[in-house]
Amino acid sequence: MSELRLPGVGLHYQVAGSGPALLLIPGGTDDARDFAGLLPHLTARYTVISYDPRGNSRSALDGPPADVTVETHADDALRLLLALTGDGRVRVFGTSAGAQVALALTAAAPDLVDIVVAHEPPALNALPDGDPRRDLAREVGESYRAGGVAAALATYVAGSGLDRMPEGPAAESAEAAADMGAKLGRMQANADFFFARHASATATYLPEVAALRDGAARIVLAAGEQSAGQLAHDAALALAGRLGVRAVTFPGGHAGYVTHPTGFARALREVLDASLPGDVGATA
C-alpha cells in the first residue's frame, strides 16, 4: 500500500497490473482488500487502482471525525486518479456506496472517465414515489442514535432485504467464503464511522442524471443475479431507467465481487470491453 496525503486524511491505495487504468471503489464500510479475489482476473488486462475510502481501515483521518458527503468521496477519488494517471481517461467500477461515489465522480469529471460500472448503488431516491424503502435512511439514522451500530445495522439489513438471502452456496469456493468472513470483520470495524458520518448522505444522494446522460462516459448499471427484490438491486434498475440504459446482471448478490470473484470479474471485463451499453447480459 502507498499513501496520498489529502486534506484531512492519508488515503491508502494500491496499484497492480498493467494496461488501461481501472479504479475500483469499495462500499461504505469496506476497503481495497474486498477486491482481492478480483485482482488475479483483472491485472493482466488493466492497471488496477484500489483504495481505502476516507475514514475506513488504513485511511485514517488526521483529526476528529467529520461528516463526509458523496461529493467529498468523489473528490478523493478524482485527486487519486489525477495523482496516478494525470489526465488520461480511465475506467471506473464502484459497488454499493462506492457506486454512488463512482457516479458522482463521473458527473464531476466527464472528460476523465471513459466508462463507469455502478454495481447496486443504494440510491433510495431513485426508487418510485411511494416505495416505503425511500424512508430507510431516516429509519437507520434513528436506530443508530437510539441503539448504536447494532440497532442501525439490524434496521438496514431488514429494510434493504439483505435478510432475505438466496438459498444454496453463498460463495464459489472455500477461499471466497473465507474472504467474505474477513470482509464482515472489516465492515464491523468501520460501521460506526459509516453510520455516524456518511450513511444517510450516501443513501439519499441521487446522481446527476442530466450530467451523466450528456457526458462522454459510458454509463453501466449492474445488479446481482441473486439479489432481486433487495433495495440496492431495485435501485440499480430504477436508476438505469432514469438514465435510459438497461441494467446488466452480474454473478452473486450484493457482495458478488467477494463471493463469486471469477464470474464477477469475467462479467466486469465483458462490460468494460463491450462497444455499447447493454451489449452483455442485459436485463429489462
Short mmCIF file of C-alpha atoms in Angstrom, two decimals:
data_model
loop_
_atom_site.label_atom_id
_atom_site.label_comp_id
_atom_site.label_asym_id
_atom_site.label_seq_id
_atom_site.Cartn_x
_atom_site.Cartn_y
_atom_site.Cartn_z
CA MET A 1 0.00 0.00 0.00
CA SER A 2 1.01 3.60 -0.68
CA GLU A 3 -0.38 6.81 0.78
CA LEU A 4 -1.66 10.01 -0.84
CA ARG A 5 -1.90 12.97 1.51
CA LEU A 6 -5.22 14.80 1.07
CA PRO A 7 -6.89 17.43 3.24
CA GLY A 8 -7.79 15.69 6.48
CA VAL A 9 -6.70 12.17 5.55
CA GLY A 10 -3.90 9.94 4.38
CA LEU A 11 -5.57 7.95 1.59
CA HIS A 12 -4.10 4.45 1.37
CA TYR A 13 -4.13 2.89 -2.08
CA GLN A 14 -2.56 0.11 -4.12
CA VAL A 15 -1.75 -0.33 -7.80
CA ALA A 16 -1.33 -3.66 -9.59
CA GLY A 17 -1.18 -4.91 -13.16
CA SER A 18 -0.67 -3.21 -16.50
CA GLY A 19 -2.83 -1.75 -19.23
CA PRO A 20 -5.58 0.90 -19.14
CA ALA A 21 -6.30 2.33 -15.69
CA LEU A 22 -9.23 0.78 -13.80
CA LEU A 23 -10.29 2.33 -10.48
CA LEU A 24 -12.17 0.09 -8.02
CA ILE A 25 -14.24 1.93 -5.39
CA PRO A 26 -15.41 -0.16 -2.39
CA GLY A 27 -18.64 0.16 -0.43
CA GLY A 28 -19.31 2.36 2.57
CA THR A 29 -17.81 0.12 5.26
CA ASP A 30 -15.26 -1.59 3.03
CA ASP A 31 -11.71 -1.17 1.76
CA ALA A 32 -9.37 -2.22 -1.04
CA ARG A 33 -8.95 -5.72 0.38
CA ASP A 34 -12.52 -6.58 -0.63
CA PHE A 35 -11.34 -6.72 -4.24
CA ALA A 36 -8.54 -9.21 -3.61
CA GLY A 37 -10.45 -12.01 -5.35
CA LEU A 38 -10.94 -9.90 -8.48
CA LEU A 39 -7.33 -8.84 -8.93
CA PRO A 40 -5.94 -12.09 -10.40
CA HIS A 41 -8.59 -11.86 -13.12
CA LEU A 42 -8.08 -8.16 -13.92
CA THR A 43 -4.41 -7.28 -13.60
CA ALA A 44 -3.32 -8.94 -16.85
CA ARG A 45 -5.56 -6.52 -18.74
CA TYR A 46 -5.73 -3.39 -16.57
CA THR A 47 -3.68 -1.26 -14.23
CA VAL A 48 -5.95 -1.72 -11.23
CA ILE A 49 -6.12 1.05 -8.63
CA SER A 50 -7.95 0.38 -5.37
CA TYR A 51 -8.03 2.25 -2.07
CA ASP A 52 -9.49 2.51 1.42
CA PRO A 53 -12.06 5.34 1.44
CA ARG A 54 -11.66 8.30 3.76
CA GLY A 55 -12.14 7.22 7.39
CA ASN A 56 -12.10 3.47 6.65
CA SER A 57 -9.45 0.99 7.75
CA ARG A 58 -5.99 2.29 6.82
CA SER A 59 -7.19 5.71 5.54
CA ALA A 60 -7.27 7.25 8.99
CA LEU A 61 -8.43 10.83 9.47
CA ASP A 62 -5.95 13.45 10.62
CA GLY A 63 -8.34 14.99 13.16
CA PRO A 64 -11.71 14.36 14.78
CA PRO A 65 -14.29 12.60 12.59
CA ALA A 66 -16.48 14.85 10.47
CA ASP A 67 -19.45 14.21 8.20
CA VAL A 68 -18.46 13.07 4.70
CA THR A 69 -20.55 13.66 1.60
CA VAL A 70 -20.61 11.61 -1.58
CA GLU A 71 -19.04 14.59 -3.32
CA THR A 72 -16.12 14.55 -0.85
CA HIS A 73 -15.53 10.85 -1.52
CA ALA A 74 -15.72 11.55 -5.27
CA ASP A 75 -13.18 14.37 -4.92
CA ASP A 76 -10.83 11.99 -3.07
CA ALA A 77 -11.14 9.51 -5.95
CA LEU A 78 -10.55 12.26 -8.50
CA ARG A 79 -7.42 13.50 -6.71
CA LEU A 80 -6.12 9.94 -6.52
CA LEU A 81 -6.65 9.41 -10.25
CA LEU A 82 -5.02 12.72 -11.17
CA ALA A 83 -2.02 11.87 -8.98
CA LEU A 84 -1.58 8.44 -10.54
CA THR A 85 -2.78 8.81 -14.14
CA GLY A 86 -2.67 12.52 -14.93
CA ASP A 87 -5.44 13.48 -17.34
CA GLY A 88 -5.61 10.13 -19.15
CA ARG A 89 -9.04 8.57 -19.47
CA VAL A 90 -9.86 5.80 -17.02
CA ARG A 91 -12.37 3.06 -16.34
CA VAL A 92 -14.22 3.11 -13.01
CA PHE A 93 -16.06 0.39 -11.07
CA GLY A 94 -17.89 1.10 -7.84
CA THR A 95 -20.08 -1.12 -5.69
CA SER A 96 -22.82 -0.22 -3.20
CA ALA A 97 -21.95 3.18 -1.67
CA GLY A 98 -18.89 3.12 -3.92
CA ALA A 99 -21.22 3.01 -6.92
CA GLN A 100 -22.75 6.29 -5.74
CA VAL A 101 -19.23 7.72 -5.49
CA ALA A 102 -18.34 6.39 -8.94
CA LEU A 103 -21.36 8.10 -10.49
CA ALA A 104 -20.61 11.37 -8.66
CA LEU A 105 -17.01 11.20 -9.89
CA THR A 106 -18.18 10.63 -13.45
CA ALA A 107 -20.61 13.56 -13.33
CA ALA A 108 -17.88 15.82 -11.91
CA ALA A 109 -15.12 14.73 -14.30
CA PRO A 110 -16.78 13.62 -17.55
CA ASP A 111 -13.60 14.16 -19.56
CA LEU A 112 -11.65 11.77 -17.34
CA VAL A 113 -13.94 8.72 -17.12
CA ASP A 114 -14.28 6.54 -20.21
CA ILE A 115 -16.77 4.07 -18.70
CA VAL A 116 -18.29 3.70 -15.24
CA VAL A 117 -19.84 0.50 -13.93
CA ALA A 118 -22.08 1.16 -10.92
CA HIS A 119 -22.92 -2.08 -9.12
CA GLU A 120 -26.04 -1.91 -6.93
CA PRO A 121 -25.93 1.73 -5.79
CA PRO A 122 -28.31 2.12 -2.81
CA ALA A 123 -29.88 5.26 -4.30
CA LEU A 124 -33.08 5.48 -2.26
CA ASN A 125 -34.40 8.48 -4.14
CA ALA A 126 -34.22 6.63 -7.45
CA LEU A 127 -36.95 4.28 -6.19
CA PRO A 128 -40.54 5.07 -7.25
CA ASP A 129 -42.57 7.55 -5.24
CA GLY A 130 -44.46 5.71 -2.53
CA ASP A 131 -41.87 2.98 -2.10
CA PRO A 132 -41.52 2.75 1.71
CA ARG A 133 -37.82 2.00 1.39
CA ARG A 134 -37.24 5.64 0.47
CA ASP A 135 -37.51 6.34 4.21
CA LEU A 136 -34.83 3.83 5.15
CA ALA A 137 -32.04 6.38 5.67
CA ARG A 138 -34.13 8.22 8.23
CA GLU A 139 -35.09 4.98 9.97
CA VAL A 140 -31.49 3.78 10.10
CA GLY A 141 -30.36 7.12 11.48
CA GLU A 142 -32.97 6.98 14.23
CA SER A 143 -31.92 3.43 15.10
CA TYR A 144 -28.26 4.45 15.26
CA ARG A 145 -28.94 7.37 17.57
CA ALA A 146 -31.11 5.18 19.81
CA GLY A 147 -29.10 1.97 19.88
CA GLY A 148 -25.78 2.37 18.10
CA VAL A 149 -24.29 0.24 15.35
CA ALA A 150 -26.14 -2.99 16.18
CA ALA A 151 -29.55 -1.31 16.02
CA ALA A 152 -28.70 0.61 12.85
CA LEU A 153 -27.38 -2.50 11.13
CA ALA A 154 -30.49 -4.51 12.05
CA THR A 155 -32.75 -1.79 10.65
CA TYR A 156 -30.68 -1.52 7.48
CA VAL A 157 -30.48 -5.28 6.87
CA ALA A 158 -34.24 -5.75 7.34
CA GLY A 159 -35.22 -2.66 5.37
CA SER A 160 -32.91 -3.34 2.43
CA GLY A 161 -33.86 -7.01 2.12
CA LEU A 162 -30.39 -8.31 2.93
CA ASP A 163 -32.00 -10.65 5.45
CA ARG A 164 -33.62 -12.49 2.54
CA MET A 165 -30.58 -14.20 1.07
CA PRO A 166 -30.93 -16.85 -1.65
CA GLU A 167 -30.72 -20.50 -0.74
CA GLY A 168 -27.73 -22.55 -1.81
CA PRO A 169 -23.97 -21.95 -1.73
CA ALA A 170 -23.05 -18.41 -0.67
CA ALA A 171 -19.66 -18.47 -2.37
CA GLU A 172 -17.99 -20.17 -5.31
CA SER A 173 -15.19 -21.63 -3.14
CA ALA A 174 -13.98 -22.07 0.41
CA GLU A 175 -11.46 -19.28 -0.24
CA ALA A 176 -14.25 -16.91 -1.31
CA ALA A 177 -16.23 -17.85 1.81
CA ALA A 178 -13.19 -17.06 3.97
CA ASP A 179 -12.80 -13.73 2.18
CA MET A 180 -16.43 -12.97 2.94
CA GLY A 181 -15.81 -13.64 6.63
CA ALA A 182 -12.85 -11.26 6.62
CA LYS A 183 -14.94 -8.64 4.82
CA LEU A 184 -17.63 -8.83 7.51
CA GLY A 185 -14.98 -8.25 10.16
CA ARG A 186 -13.73 -5.12 8.38
CA MET A 187 -17.31 -3.91 7.93
CA GLN A 188 -17.91 -4.13 11.66
CA ALA A 189 -14.71 -2.18 12.38
CA ASN A 190 -15.77 0.63 10.04
CA ALA A 191 -19.50 0.59 10.80
CA ASP A 192 -19.57 3.26 13.49
CA PHE A 193 -17.92 5.85 11.24
CA PHE A 194 -20.22 4.84 8.37
CA PHE A 195 -23.50 5.18 10.24
CA ALA A 196 -22.42 8.30 12.12
CA ARG A 197 -20.82 10.24 9.28
CA HIS A 198 -21.99 9.34 5.80
CA ALA A 199 -24.59 6.55 5.55
CA SER A 200 -27.55 8.93 5.23
CA ALA A 201 -25.82 11.25 2.77
CA THR A 202 -24.80 8.29 0.63
CA ALA A 203 -28.24 6.66 0.59
CA THR A 204 -30.13 9.88 -0.20
CA TYR A 205 -27.70 11.03 -2.89
CA LEU A 206 -29.28 10.99 -6.34
CA PRO A 207 -26.72 11.03 -9.17
CA GLU A 208 -26.92 13.92 -11.63
CA VAL A 209 -28.90 12.19 -14.34
CA ALA A 210 -28.65 15.01 -16.88
CA ALA A 211 -24.89 15.36 -16.46
CA LEU A 212 -24.40 11.61 -16.80
CA ARG A 213 -26.66 11.39 -19.85
CA ASP A 214 -24.96 14.30 -21.58
CA GLY A 215 -21.39 13.36 -20.69
CA ALA A 216 -18.93 11.41 -22.78
CA ALA A 217 -18.64 8.50 -20.34
CA ARG A 218 -20.47 5.25 -20.98
CA ILE A 219 -22.75 4.50 -18.01
CA VAL A 220 -23.46 0.91 -16.95
CA LEU A 221 -25.74 -0.06 -14.04
CA ALA A 222 -25.26 -3.58 -12.69
CA ALA A 223 -27.43 -5.73 -10.41
CA GLY A 224 -26.74 -9.11 -8.82
CA GLU A 225 -28.46 -12.20 -10.13
CA GLN A 226 -29.11 -13.35 -6.54
CA SER A 227 -30.30 -10.03 -5.10
CA ALA A 228 -33.61 -9.49 -6.92
CA GLY A 229 -36.08 -7.71 -4.65
CA GLN A 230 -33.39 -6.20 -2.44
CA LEU A 231 -33.13 -2.43 -2.18
CA ALA A 232 -29.80 -1.92 -3.96
CA HIS A 233 -30.79 -4.27 -6.79
CA ASP A 234 -34.07 -2.43 -7.32
CA ALA A 235 -32.38 0.97 -7.05
CA ALA A 236 -29.91 -0.06 -9.76
CA LEU A 237 -32.78 -0.95 -12.08
CA ALA A 238 -34.63 2.27 -11.26
CA LEU A 239 -31.55 4.40 -11.83
CA ALA A 240 -30.85 2.61 -15.10
CA GLY A 241 -34.36 3.55 -16.20
CA ARG A 242 -33.78 7.20 -15.34
CA LEU A 243 -30.56 7.15 -17.36
CA GLY A 244 -32.18 5.42 -20.32
CA VAL A 245 -29.93 2.35 -20.19
CA ARG A 246 -30.55 -1.30 -19.38
CA ALA A 247 -29.04 -2.82 -16.27
CA VAL A 248 -26.68 -5.77 -16.67
CA THR A 249 -26.71 -8.84 -14.46
CA PHE A 250 -23.59 -9.79 -12.51
CA PRO A 251 -22.99 -13.09 -10.66
CA GLY A 252 -23.84 -13.38 -6.97
CA GLY A 253 -25.69 -10.88 -4.85
CA HIS A 254 -24.79 -7.55 -3.29
CA ALA A 255 -21.29 -8.84 -2.45
CA GLY A 256 -20.84 -10.91 -5.60
CA TYR A 257 -17.36 -9.49 -6.15
CA VAL A 258 -16.32 -11.35 -2.94
CA THR A 259 -18.43 -14.50 -3.13
CA HIS A 260 -18.18 -15.09 -6.89
CA PRO A 261 -14.94 -13.35 -7.93
CA THR A 262 -14.21 -15.43 -11.04
CA GLY A 263 -17.58 -14.97 -12.69
CA PHE A 264 -17.88 -11.40 -11.41
CA ALA A 265 -14.52 -10.43 -12.92
CA ARG A 266 -15.48 -12.08 -16.20
CA ALA A 267 -18.74 -10.09 -16.32
CA LEU A 268 -16.88 -6.88 -15.46
CA ARG A 269 -14.31 -7.45 -18.22
CA GLU A 270 -17.06 -8.10 -20.74
CA VAL A 271 -18.87 -4.91 -19.81
CA LEU A 272 -15.70 -2.84 -19.84
CA ASP A 273 -14.81 -4.12 -23.30
CA ALA A 274 -18.31 -4.01 -24.82
CA SER A 275 -18.76 -1.39 -27.50
CA LEU A 276 -22.24 -0.35 -26.40
CA PRO A 277 -24.09 -0.28 -23.07
CA GLY A 278 -26.42 -3.23 -22.73
CA ASP A 279 -24.47 -5.44 -25.15
CA VAL A 280 -23.67 -8.01 -22.47
CA GLY A 281 -26.01 -9.71 -20.02
CA ALA A 282 -28.66 -7.01 -20.28
CA THR A 283 -31.92 -7.26 -18.38
CA ALA A 284 -35.02 -5.14 -18.58
#
